[in-house]
PDB file of C-alpha atoms in Angstrom:
ATOM      1  CA  MET A 151      -1.613  34.573  48.453  1.00 45.00           C
ATOM      2  CA  LYS A 152      -0.266  31.244  49.680  1.00 43.00           C
ATOM      3  CA  ASN A 153      -3.561  29.523  48.744  1.00 41.00           C
ATOM      4  CA  ILE A 154      -3.457  30.947  45.220  1.00 42.00           C
ATOM      5  CA  LEU A 155       0.088  29.650  44.779  1.00 34.00           C
ATOM      6  CA  ILE A 156      -0.922  26.159  45.977  1.00 35.00           C
ATOM      7  CA  VAL A 157      -3.961  26.077  43.640  1.00 36.00           C
ATOM      8  CA  THR A 158      -1.792  27.227  40.729  1.00 37.00           C
ATOM      9  CA  ILE A 159       0.806  24.530  41.446  1.00 37.00           C
ATOM     10  CA  LEU A 160      -1.878  21.838  41.761  1.00 36.00           C
ATOM     11  CA  PHE A 161      -3.519  22.936  38.507  1.00 40.00           C
ATOM     12  CA  THR A 162      -0.172  22.893  36.692  1.00 40.00           C
ATOM     13  CA  VAL A 163       0.678  19.414  38.016  1.00 38.00           C
ATOM     14  CA  HIS A 164      -2.802  18.127  37.069  1.00 39.00           C
ATOM     15  CA  THR A 165      -2.571  19.626  33.571  1.00 40.00           C
ATOM     16  CA  THR A 166       0.880  18.137  33.003  1.00 40.00           C
ATOM     17  CA  TYR A 167      -0.310  14.767  34.293  1.00 40.00           C
ATOM     18  CA  ALA A 168      -3.395  14.878  32.032  1.00 42.00           C
ATOM     19  CA  GLN A 169      -1.287  15.556  28.960  1.00 49.00           C
ATOM     20  CA  ASN A 170       1.246  12.910  29.934  1.00 68.00           C
ATOM     21  CA  ASN A 171      -1.626  10.467  30.402  1.00 82.00           C
ATOM     22  CA  PHE A 172      -2.650  11.080  26.766  1.00 87.00           C
ATOM     23  CA  TYR A 173       0.926  10.637  25.553  1.00 89.00           C
ATOM     24  CA  GLU A 174       1.478   7.542  27.700  1.00 91.00           C
ATOM     25  CA  SER A 175      -1.708   5.818  26.559  1.00 91.00           C
ATOM     26  CA  THR A 176      -0.904   6.554  22.911  1.00 91.00           C
ATOM     27  CA  CYS A 177       2.681   5.415  23.315  1.00 92.00           C
ATOM     28  CA  ASP A 178       1.650   2.250  25.165  1.00 93.00           C
ATOM     29  CA  CYS A 179      -0.743   1.379  22.333  1.00 92.00           C
ATOM     30  CA  ILE A 180       1.940   2.012  19.689  1.00 92.00           C
ATOM     31  CA  ASN A 181       4.445  -0.102  21.609  1.00 92.00           C
ATOM     32  CA  LEU A 182       1.976  -3.018  21.438  1.00 91.00           C
ATOM     33  CA  ILE A 183       2.071  -3.074  17.613  1.00 88.00           C
ATOM     34  CA  LYS A 184       3.924  -6.286  16.873  1.00 87.00           C
ATOM     35  CA  ASP A 185       4.298  -6.430  13.084  1.00 80.00           C
ATOM     36  CA  LYS A 186       6.007  -3.281  11.908  1.00 80.00           C
ATOM     37  CA  SER A 187       7.156  -4.705   8.552  1.00 77.00           C
ATOM     38  CA  ASN A 188       3.886  -4.064   6.688  1.00 77.00           C
ATOM     39  CA  GLU A 189       3.784  -0.296   6.276  1.00 77.00           C
ATOM     40  CA  SER A 190       0.092  -0.196   5.437  1.00 76.00           C
ATOM     41  CA  GLU A 191      -0.816  -2.207   8.540  1.00 83.00           C
ATOM     42  CA  LEU A 192       1.577  -0.109  10.632  1.00 86.00           C
ATOM     43  CA  ALA A 193      -0.057   3.094   9.371  1.00 83.00           C
ATOM     44  CA  TYR A 194      -3.552   1.813  10.165  1.00 85.00           C
ATOM     45  CA  LYS A 195      -2.602   0.557  13.629  1.00 89.00           C
ATOM     46  CA  THR A 196      -0.748   3.767  14.510  1.00 88.00           C
ATOM     47  CA  LYS A 197      -3.738   5.798  13.335  1.00 86.00           C
ATOM     48  CA  ASP A 198      -6.026   3.588  15.443  1.00 89.00           C
ATOM     49  CA  CYS A 199      -3.867   4.229  18.521  1.00 91.00           C
ATOM     50  CA  LEU A 200      -4.079   7.987  17.974  1.00 88.00           C
ATOM     51  CA  LYS A 201      -7.811   7.812  17.345  1.00 89.00           C
ATOM     52  CA  GLN A 202      -8.378   5.713  20.476  1.00 91.00           C
ATOM     53  CA  SER A 203      -6.330   8.034  22.694  1.00 90.00           C
ATOM     54  CA  THR A 204      -7.958  11.132  21.225  1.00 87.00           C
ATOM     55  CA  THR A 205     -11.408   9.638  21.783  1.00 90.00           C
ATOM     56  CA  ASN A 206     -10.573   8.516  25.321  1.00 91.00           C
ATOM     57  CA  HIS A 207      -8.902  11.807  26.325  1.00 88.00           C
ATOM     58  CA  PRO A 208     -10.642  14.666  24.448  1.00 87.00           C
ATOM     59  CA  GLU A 209     -10.110  17.164  27.263  1.00 87.00           C
ATOM     60  CA  LYS A 210      -6.392  16.378  27.305  1.00 86.00           C
ATOM     61  CA  VAL A 211      -6.117  16.842  23.540  1.00 84.00           C
ATOM     62  CA  LYS A 212      -7.966  20.137  23.848  1.00 84.00           C
ATOM     63  CA  LYS A 213      -5.470  21.233  26.496  1.00 86.00           C
ATOM     64  CA  ILE A 214      -2.556  20.263  24.233  1.00 83.00           C
ATOM     65  CA  PHE A 215      -3.977  22.523  21.533  1.00 80.00           C
ATOM     66  CA  GLN A 216      -4.643  25.346  23.968  1.00 83.00           C
ATOM     67  CA  ASP A 217      -1.041  25.111  25.163  1.00 84.00           C
ATOM     68  CA  TYR A 218       0.137  25.112  21.546  1.00 83.00           C
ATOM     69  CA  VAL A 219      -1.809  28.318  20.848  1.00 82.00           C
ATOM     70  CA  ASN A 220      -0.475  29.859  24.067  1.00 85.00           C
ATOM     71  CA  ASP A 221       3.097  28.896  23.135  1.00 85.00           C
ATOM     72  CA  HIS A 222       2.611  30.276  19.609  1.00 82.00           C
ATOM     73  CA  PRO A 223       0.681  33.526  20.128  1.00 83.00           C
ATOM     74  CA  LYS A 224       0.700  34.436  16.432  1.00 83.00           C
ATOM     75  CA  THR A 225      -1.042  31.157  15.592  1.00 77.00           C
ATOM     76  CA  SER A 226      -4.796  31.284  15.182  1.00 75.00           C
ATOM     77  CA  ILE A 227      -7.266  28.729  16.503  1.00 72.00           C
ATOM     78  CA  GLU A 228      -8.238  27.996  12.886  1.00 77.00           C
ATOM     79  CA  PHE A 229      -4.632  27.137  12.001  1.00 78.00           C
ATOM     80  CA  THR A 230      -4.448  24.852  15.018  1.00 74.00           C
ATOM     81  CA  GLU A 231      -7.707  23.129  14.092  1.00 74.00           C
ATOM     82  CA  ASN A 232      -6.548  22.647  10.487  1.00 75.00           C
ATOM     83  CA  ASN A 233      -3.188  21.198  11.569  1.00 77.00           C
ATOM     84  CA  VAL A 234      -4.288  18.779  14.267  1.00 76.00           C
ATOM     85  CA  SER A 235      -2.212  15.860  12.997  1.00 75.00           C
ATOM     86  CA  VAL A 236       0.909  17.992  12.540  1.00 79.00           C
ATOM     87  CA  ILE A 237       0.703  19.346  16.090  1.00 82.00           C
ATOM     88  CA  LEU A 238      -0.036  15.966  17.680  1.00 81.00           C
ATOM     89  CA  THR A 239       2.735  14.333  15.634  1.00 83.00           C
ATOM     90  CA  GLU A 240       5.229  16.972  16.762  1.00 85.00           C
ATOM     91  CA  LYS A 241       4.257  16.681  20.415  1.00 83.00           C
ATOM     92  CA  LEU A 242       3.941  12.898  20.427  1.00 89.00           C
ATOM     93  CA  SER A 243       7.332  12.503  18.725  1.00 89.00           C
ATOM     94  CA  GLU A 244       8.886  14.378  21.650  1.00 89.00           C
ATOM     95  CA  LYS A 245       7.216  12.101  24.220  1.00 89.00           C
ATOM     96  CA  CYS A 246       7.220   8.677  22.522  1.00 92.00           C
ATOM     97  CA  PRO A 247      10.435   7.352  20.941  1.00 92.00           C
ATOM     98  CA  GLU A 248       8.648   4.517  19.113  1.00 92.00           C
ATOM     99  CA  PHE A 249       6.190   6.948  17.546  1.00 90.00           C
ATOM    100  CA  ALA A 250       9.100   9.190  16.527  1.00 90.00           C
ATOM    101  CA  ARG A 251      10.765   6.192  14.857  1.00 90.00           C
ATOM    102  CA  ILE A 252       7.557   5.247  13.000  1.00 87.00           C
ATOM    103  CA  ASP A 253       6.952   8.849  11.927  1.00 85.00           C
ATOM    104  CA  SER A 254      10.531   9.119  10.677  1.00 84.00           C
ATOM    105  CA  PHE A 255      10.106   5.842   8.762  1.00 81.00           C
ATOM    106  CA  PHE A 256       6.977   7.140   7.009  1.00 78.00           C
ATOM    107  CA  ARG A 257       8.572  10.489   6.209  1.00 77.00           C
ATOM    108  CA  THR A 258      11.516   8.664   4.632  1.00 74.00           C
ATOM    109  CA  ARG A 259       9.177   6.368   2.689  1.00 68.00           C
ATOM    110  CA  ARG A 260       7.202   9.343   1.365  1.00 64.00           C
ATOM    111  CA  ASN A 261      10.399  11.108   0.368  1.00 56.00           C
ATOM    112  CA  ASN A 262      11.662   7.990  -1.416  1.00 60.00           C
ATOM    113  CA  SER A 263       8.347   7.070  -2.999  1.00 60.00           C
ATOM    114  CA  GLU A 264       9.659   7.641  -6.527  1.00 63.00           C
ATOM    115  CA  ASN A 265      11.261   4.186  -6.226  1.00 76.00           C
ATOM    116  CA  ILE A 266       8.080   2.476  -5.060  1.00 83.00           C
ATOM    117  CA  ILE A 267       7.308   0.882  -8.419  1.00 86.00           C
ATOM    118  CA  VAL A 268      10.712  -0.803  -8.439  1.00 86.00           C
ATOM    119  CA  THR A 269      10.231  -1.968  -4.843  1.00 85.00           C
ATOM    120  CA  VAL A 270       6.747  -3.368  -5.482  1.00 88.00           C
ATOM    121  CA  ALA A 271       7.791  -5.012  -8.768  1.00 88.00           C
ATOM    122  CA  ASP A 272      10.886  -6.559  -7.155  1.00 88.00           C
ATOM    123  CA  GLU A 273       8.781  -8.012  -4.363  1.00 87.00           C
ATOM    124  CA  ILE A 274       6.164  -9.373  -6.767  1.00 88.00           C
ATOM    125  CA  CYS A 275       8.899 -10.955  -8.886  1.00 88.00           C
ATOM    126  CA  ALA A 276      10.648 -12.496  -5.872  1.00 87.00           C
ATOM    127  CA  GLN A 277       7.422 -13.979  -4.532  1.00 86.00           C
ATOM    128  CA  ALA A 278       6.351 -15.190  -7.979  1.00 85.00           C
ATOM    129  CA  ARG A 279       9.651 -17.053  -8.421  1.00 84.00           C
ATOM    130  CA  ASN A 280       8.891 -19.006  -5.226  1.00 83.00           C
ATOM    131  CA  GLU A 281       5.493 -20.205  -6.459  1.00 81.00           C
ATOM    132  CA  PRO A 282       5.426 -23.736  -7.928  1.00 78.00           C
ATOM    133  CA  GLU A 283       2.420 -23.007 -10.154  1.00 79.00           C
ATOM    134  CA  LEU A 284       2.045 -19.411 -11.234  1.00 76.00           C
ATOM    135  CA  SER A 285      -1.580 -18.805 -12.148  1.00 79.00           C
ATOM    136  CA  GLY A 286      -3.428 -15.525 -12.571  1.00 79.00           C
ATOM    137  CA  GLN A 287      -5.075 -16.089  -9.189  1.00 85.00           C
ATOM    138  CA  VAL A 288      -1.688 -16.551  -7.487  1.00 83.00           C
ATOM    139  CA  VAL A 289      -0.298 -13.432  -9.191  1.00 83.00           C
ATOM    140  CA  ASN A 290      -3.321 -11.402  -8.061  1.00 85.00           C
ATOM    141  CA  ARG A 291      -2.790 -12.609  -4.478  1.00 87.00           C
ATOM    142  CA  ILE A 292       0.898 -11.647  -4.635  1.00 88.00           C
ATOM    143  CA  ARG A 293       0.089  -8.240  -6.155  1.00 87.00           C
ATOM    144  CA  LYS A 294      -2.587  -7.551  -3.517  1.00 87.00           C
ATOM    145  CA  LYS A 295      -0.210  -8.474  -0.691  1.00 86.00           C
ATOM    146  CA  SER A 296       2.501  -6.172  -2.107  1.00 86.00           C
ATOM    147  CA  PHE A 297       0.026  -3.316  -2.612  1.00 83.00           C
ATOM    148  CA  GLU A 298      -1.139  -3.595   0.987  1.00 80.00           C
ATOM    149  CA  LYS A 299       2.404  -3.722   2.288  1.00 80.00           C
ATOM    150  CA  TYR A 300       3.497  -0.582   0.420  1.00 81.00           C
ATOM    151  CA  LEU A 301       0.180   1.267   0.245  1.00 79.00           C
ATOM    152  CA  VAL A 302       1.433   4.354   2.068  1.00 73.00           C
ATOM    153  CA  SER A 303       4.337   4.817  -0.332  1.00 78.00           C
ATOM    154  CA  ILE A 304       2.183   4.064  -3.365  1.00 81.00           C
ATOM    155  CA  TYR A 305      -0.265   6.774  -2.290  1.00 77.00           C
ATOM    156  CA  ALA A 306       2.632   9.169  -1.779  1.00 73.00           C
ATOM    157  CA  GLN A 307       3.442   8.896  -5.476  1.00 76.00           C
ATOM    158  CA  TYR A 308       0.070   8.066  -7.035  1.00 78.00           C
ATOM    159  CA  ASN A 309      -3.466   9.186  -6.296  1.00 71.00           C
ATOM    160  CA  LEU A 310      -5.150   5.817  -6.723  1.00 72.00           C
ATOM    161  CA  ASN A 311      -8.593   7.418  -6.330  1.00 70.00           C
ATOM    162  CA  ASP A 312      -8.023   9.302  -9.589  1.00 71.00           C
ATOM    163  CA  SER A 313      -8.652   6.960 -12.535  1.00 75.00           C
ATOM    164  CA  LEU A 314      -5.923   8.552 -14.683  1.00 80.00           C
ATOM    165  CA  ASP A 315      -3.336   8.326 -11.917  1.00 76.00           C
ATOM    166  CA  PHE A 316      -4.399   4.744 -11.137  1.00 81.00           C
ATOM    167  CA  LYS A 317      -3.912   3.853 -14.818  1.00 84.00           C
ATOM    168  CA  ARG A 318      -0.459   5.479 -14.705  1.00 84.00           C
ATOM    169  CA  PHE A 319       0.373   3.384 -11.638  1.00 85.00           C
ATOM    170  CA  GLU A 320      -0.830   0.200 -13.376  1.00 86.00           C
ATOM    171  CA  ASP A 321       1.142   1.060 -16.535  1.00 87.00           C
ATOM    172  CA  ASP A 322       4.303   1.849 -14.564  1.00 88.00           C
ATOM    173  CA  LEU A 323       4.008  -1.394 -12.603  1.00 88.00           C
ATOM    174  CA  ARG A 324       3.303  -3.454 -15.730  1.00 87.00           C
ATOM    175  CA  SER A 325       6.340  -1.937 -17.437  1.00 87.00           C
ATOM    176  CA  GLU A 326       8.571  -2.631 -14.436  1.00 86.00           C
ATOM    177  CA  LEU A 327       7.313  -6.220 -14.171  1.00 86.00           C
ATOM    178  CA  GLU A 328       7.999  -6.790 -17.871  1.00 85.00           C
ATOM    179  CA  LYS A 329      11.574  -5.542 -17.392  1.00 85.00           C
ATOM    180  CA  ASN A 330      12.304  -7.623 -14.311  1.00 78.00           C
ATOM    181  CA  CYS A 331      10.370 -10.864 -14.481  1.00 80.00           C
ATOM    182  CA  ASP A 332       7.895 -12.967 -16.382  1.00 71.00           C
ATOM    183  CA  VAL A 333       4.742 -12.413 -14.354  1.00 66.00           C
ATOM    184  CA  PRO A 334       1.403 -12.566 -16.157  1.00 59.00           C
ATOM    185  CA  ASN A 335      -0.659  -9.390 -15.840  1.00 55.00           C
ATOM    186  CA  LYS A 336      -4.267  -9.741 -14.815  1.00 50.00           C
TER     187      LYS A 336
END
């Protein structure tokens, strides 16, 4: 009986350590992200950290999901498999304060995405005013930089893969630019 108890304790400690190792490696990677002002870059780098940790620790991720199913007995394996990012986000937010802050930032941005056209247009206008010679090439560079910076929020409001929604985005941005500043369109 004593041996079974010792094996059980060792297994529990190892399992907890394995999961913490996954969380720690993900959190360490996220803490190394220096530029957190560009939301598109932040999203890509955060995703890369998760992908790297998941790839490096597949058995630990599997254990996290098994524990999730065990903790939620009415949840099916299929539900767990279909909600991988939701489960990892929930668990990682508990273990990594920086990830929780980034996740909260993106949730807020998605919730406030209805103002993204104004934000993008304001930034384009501000940058355009600082350019000594405003050519079409300069405007395209400014627009591209603003799109990349706010890509996550833009996608929250517009499906840029859909040609009709992309046209709506372009029309909304053009209209906002016309209201706020004199920036030539393409």
